[in-house]
Amino acid sequence: MNAVQDPVARVEAAAVAAVEAVGGDAATGVDAALKPSAKPEFGDFQLNAAMALAKKLGRKPREVAVDLAAALMSPALGLKGVIAEPEIAGPGFLNLRLEPDALAIALAGMDDDRLGIEPEMKPHGVTIDVCGVNVAKQMHVGHLRSTVIGDTVARLFERIGRTVHRQNHLGDWGLPIAMTLHSLLSRKVDFATLDLDTLNVAYRDAQLEARGDGRGLAAAIANHCGPHRIAELETQEESAGAAQTAAREALVRLQSGDANMVTAWKRLIEVTMKEVYRACDLLGTKIAPESERGESSFRDELAEVVDTFVRSELAVEDDGALVVRFDDRDRPMLIRKRDGGFLYATTDLAALRYRVQELDSDEVIYVVDARQRDHFRDVFDACRKIGWSTLPDGVESKLVHLGFGTVLGADKKPLKTRSGANFKLMDLLQAAVDRGTEAVTIRAAEPHAPTHGLPPSELAAIGRAVGIAAIKYADLSGDSARDYVFDLDRMIAFEGDTGPYLQYAHARLCSLLEKAGDEADTDASFRIEAPEERRLALLLLRYPATMQAAAHSLEASRLCRFLYGVATEFSSFYSACPVLKTEDSGIRNARIRLVRLTRNVLRDGLGTLGIGAPTRM
RNA sequence: GCGAGUGUAGCUCAAUUGGAUAGAGCACCGGUCUACGAAACCGGCGGUUGAAGGUUCGAGUCCUUCCACUCGCGCCA
């Protein structure tokens, strides 16, 4: 978009100039930005600077507003013909309205391949931690969030021209994995026919076996339980100890490269990831084997990481363990256990250094459960203290934990794998696809439906897109930080503020354009006359700014809200303004052009969210 | 105990980061198709923004004190 020609940019620049002219020195720090009007009757944009300026100048807000309006329309700024005479309202709001021609020019300005979004030229990339799966564990609904939100944030950055590295930090190392391996090997399970469900059971059993319930024992004694109960708990403690010893031995064999162990371990990863990629493919996320960089890939760096902290005197011994302390809080971060073993935080430090330095990122984003807030705060602060967050050219990498809320059960308690009532991610996706296919098939049976007569395979593909759209949009459209109660019916609803609603608007747009065919004049000028056209047009103009804001704030929900608005305004336009049935060919062609731009924005926006946009449904 | 997060319509969420009469969807009640696609549109019902103070032209948003719920807090990942 050319800043000289673009009418909105000209008004924005003029607003800044006018505020300076009226305020002089007092203008510094006063927000001269144009805001979209709260209501259509207030105009297109509002300038709220008069109130803030009046306070600093010690004048009446309405008087300042009058001066501001005069300054804005002074011949030097050349806004005559771009906006109508400003109206002053309330305490001193300046309501601005674009002239129809200016609006048409602004629309034409964004009607290009990039839809007005200029690529950001930055020398470094962005790394996004996504997915968060653990080897030998089934993906459950909690993984939906990290996978879908992470992938969409990645798409947002890609859309504004950034290089993005998706990183899947698999939990593929450590005691739990060794325990599972030991459990499988000792039961002589056939690794060739292994599936994830069997693996998951083995993982859970190994965990249960090894969990010593010391607290249970203490409580039993404190509560004067009978000797039988205490003996039972003591036995449990002992066998848990035995299981842990066995697991430790298994881990040692794995670490030392024991061929059988390594083969079995690789098979474990293979079986797990096959399922993970099935889910990722169905979800349409760009998460592939090249994103895989599990905890195990950093295992040889851990000793050196700890060493570096010790040498820099950032890590000190405490009760046998090595800890990093922070000035502003009591809680230290453990990076090495008393027995010499490393911890979660140690691996994360190694991974973070890799992501900033090797992947060359000026921003590293962790899309991980919000409950790990404190952990990431520690890791990030430690990373900054030791200087790993600074790039060779001196740029400080931004480290962000995009913590998403917990998925709760009907009892408002977090869904736990062990609760049994937990929903496997694949079951959820399948339910959505089934419902989508059912809805599409029913509609296709009606003779008038554009999908009537399509082969079942095509209807199934559309149904899949609809069902997945519902799931993804439901997860993306809210504030990601908030917990939500899992509700299958709500997640796969197709009406109202949902993914399929957006798809439906898109399909109607496509249908109009297909029917318009060759008769449409692609170079027709925009003509914005009806109120419905005006509302749609003004909203479309905000697409580039919305995209930038969504990417920079890591809020996919902003893009969702915007696209929902576009779909809604289009639907109103569609029922109020005939397009193909309009006699006047000038108006018809202008409307077709508006339809095309709307279709392009919706298609591009849905693509950025990672939601499919079928041309018929 | 310490730290963090969240409280908005019956339910699920907004509110352009301090702006105009707090808006949408679902649900409920009405009205629109022999069709530029009714997965839609138009209208109605629904609010002491957890509570009380404070800051100012102006507060859901900022400050203080409470209340409720959730999460985290040294050798798991």
PDB file of N, CA and C in Angstrom, chain A residues 4 150 160 168 190 213 218 231 239 244 283 309 313 323 334 339 358 360 371 388 410 451-452 514 601:
ATOM      1  N   VAL A   4       1.613   7.443   0.300  1.00  0.00           N
ATOM      2  CA  VAL A   4       1.260   8.770  -0.209  1.00  0.00           C
ATOM      3  C   VAL A   4      -0.177   8.778  -0.727  1.00  0.00           C
ATOM      4  N   GLY A 150       0.028 -23.128  18.838  1.00  0.00           N
ATOM      5  CA  GLY A 150       1.413 -22.978  18.398  1.00  0.00           C
ATOM      6  C   GLY A 150       1.526 -22.898  16.887  1.00  0.00           C
ATOM      7  N   ILE A 160       3.336 -12.487   8.149  1.00  0.00           N
ATOM      8  CA  ILE A 160       3.900 -11.140   8.112  1.00  0.00           C
ATOM      9  C   ILE A 160       5.373 -11.182   7.677  1.00  0.00           C
ATOM     10  N   ASN A 168       9.389 -29.203  18.159  1.00  0.00           N
ATOM     11  CA  ASN A 168       8.618 -30.132  18.974  1.00  0.00           C
ATOM     12  C   ASN A 168       9.565 -30.767  19.990  1.00  0.00           C
ATOM     13  N   ASP A 190       5.944 -57.762  22.268  1.00  0.00           N
ATOM     14  CA  ASP A 190       6.436 -57.783  20.881  1.00  0.00           C
ATOM     15  C   ASP A 190       6.507 -56.350  20.340  1.00  0.00           C
ATOM     16  N   ASP A 213       4.158 -43.970  47.855  1.00  0.00           N
ATOM     17  CA  ASP A 213       3.259 -42.998  48.454  1.00  0.00           C
ATOM     18  C   ASP A 213       3.663 -42.712  49.898  1.00  0.00           C
ATOM     19  N   ALA A 218       2.713 -41.754  55.854  1.00  0.00           N
ATOM     20  CA  ALA A 218       2.795 -40.819  56.978  1.00  0.00           C
ATOM     21  C   ALA A 218       1.403 -40.508  57.521  1.00  0.00           C
ATOM     22  N   ALA A 231       1.090 -51.821  57.156  1.00  0.00           N
ATOM     23  CA  ALA A 231       1.954 -52.839  56.551  1.00  0.00           C
ATOM     24  C   ALA A 231       1.777 -52.852  55.041  1.00  0.00           C
ATOM     25  N   SER A 239       8.171 -52.024  47.145  1.00  0.00           N
ATOM     26  CA  SER A 239       8.129 -52.465  45.753  1.00  0.00           C
ATOM     27  C   SER A 239       8.322 -51.272  44.831  1.00  0.00           C
ATOM     28  N   GLN A 244      11.831 -48.515  40.995  1.00  0.00           N
ATOM     29  CA  GLN A 244      12.655 -47.351  40.648  1.00  0.00           C
ATOM     30  C   GLN A 244      14.092 -47.748  40.419  1.00  0.00           C
ATOM     31  N   LEU A 283      -5.391 -32.335  11.679  1.00  0.00           N
ATOM     32  CA  LEU A 283      -5.604 -30.969  12.133  1.00  0.00           C
ATOM     33  C   LEU A 283      -5.089 -29.939  11.136  1.00  0.00           C
ATOM     34  N   PHE A 309      27.362 -22.683  34.160  1.00  0.00           N
ATOM     35  CA  PHE A 309      26.722 -21.920  35.233  1.00  0.00           C
ATOM     36  C   PHE A 309      27.603 -21.890  36.480  1.00  0.00           C
ATOM     37  N   GLU A 313      29.741 -18.674  38.257  1.00  0.00           N
ATOM     38  CA  GLU A 313      29.292 -18.435  39.633  1.00  0.00           C
ATOM     39  C   GLU A 313      27.816 -18.070  39.700  1.00  0.00           C
ATOM     40  N   VAL A 323      21.935 -25.142  42.470  1.00  0.00           N
ATOM     41  CA  VAL A 323      20.792 -24.276  42.193  1.00  0.00           C
ATOM     42  C   VAL A 323      21.244 -22.929  41.640  1.00  0.00           C
ATOM     43  N   LEU A 334      16.551 -25.540  40.415  1.00  0.00           N
ATOM     44  CA  LEU A 334      17.501 -26.657  40.487  1.00  0.00           C
ATOM     45  C   LEU A 334      17.961 -27.054  39.094  1.00  0.00           C
ATOM     46  N   ASP A 339      22.172 -36.486  43.394  1.00  0.00           N
ATOM     47  CA  ASP A 339      22.796 -37.693  42.846  1.00  0.00           C
ATOM     48  C   ASP A 339      23.507 -37.440  41.514  1.00  0.00           C
ATOM     49  N   GLU A 358      21.656 -21.153  17.780  1.00  0.00           N
ATOM     50  CA  GLU A 358      21.809 -21.977  16.580  1.00  0.00           C
ATOM     51  C   GLU A 358      20.701 -21.700  15.563  1.00  0.00           C
ATOM     52  N   ASP A 360      19.069 -19.026  15.485  1.00  0.00           N
ATOM     53  CA  ASP A 360      19.149 -17.593  15.195  1.00  0.00           C
ATOM     54  C   ASP A 360      17.784 -16.911  15.318  1.00  0.00           C
ATOM     55  N   ARG A 371       0.332 -23.509  33.690  1.00  0.00           N
ATOM     56  CA  ARG A 371       0.774 -23.913  35.016  1.00  0.00           C
ATOM     57  C   ARG A 371       2.297 -23.951  35.125  1.00  0.00           C
ATOM     58  N   TRP A 388      22.898 -16.033  27.179  1.00  0.00           N
ATOM     59  CA  TRP A 388      22.545 -16.830  25.994  1.00  0.00           C
ATOM     60  C   TRP A 388      21.387 -16.241  25.208  1.00  0.00           C
ATOM     61  N   ALA A 410     -16.022 -31.625  33.394  1.00  0.00           N
ATOM     62  CA  ALA A 410     -17.318 -31.080  33.807  1.00  0.00           C
ATOM     63  C   ALA A 410     -17.295 -30.682  35.284  1.00  0.00           C
ATOM     64  N   THR A 451     -23.727 -28.505  -3.413  1.00  0.00           N
ATOM     65  CA  THR A 451     -22.955 -29.733  -3.241  1.00  0.00           C
ATOM     66  C   THR A 451     -23.728 -30.952  -3.737  1.00  0.00           C
ATOM     67  N   HIS A 452     -24.959 -30.728  -4.203  1.00  0.00           N
ATOM     68  CA  HIS A 452     -25.788 -31.849  -4.650  1.00  0.00           C
ATOM     69  C   HIS A 452     -25.104 -32.577  -5.802  1.00  0.00           C
ATOM     70  N   GLU A 514     -18.120 -17.510  -8.920  1.00  0.00           N
ATOM     71  CA  GLU A 514     -18.179 -18.522  -9.971  1.00  0.00           C
ATOM     72  C   GLU A 514     -19.319 -18.198 -10.940  1.00  0.00           C
ATOM     73  N   VAL A 601      -9.768 -11.891   1.331  1.00  0.00           N
ATOM     74  CA  VAL A 601      -9.402 -11.654   2.736  1.00  0.00           C
ATOM     75  C   VAL A 601      -9.804 -12.851   3.601  1.00  0.00           C
TER      76      VAL A 601
END
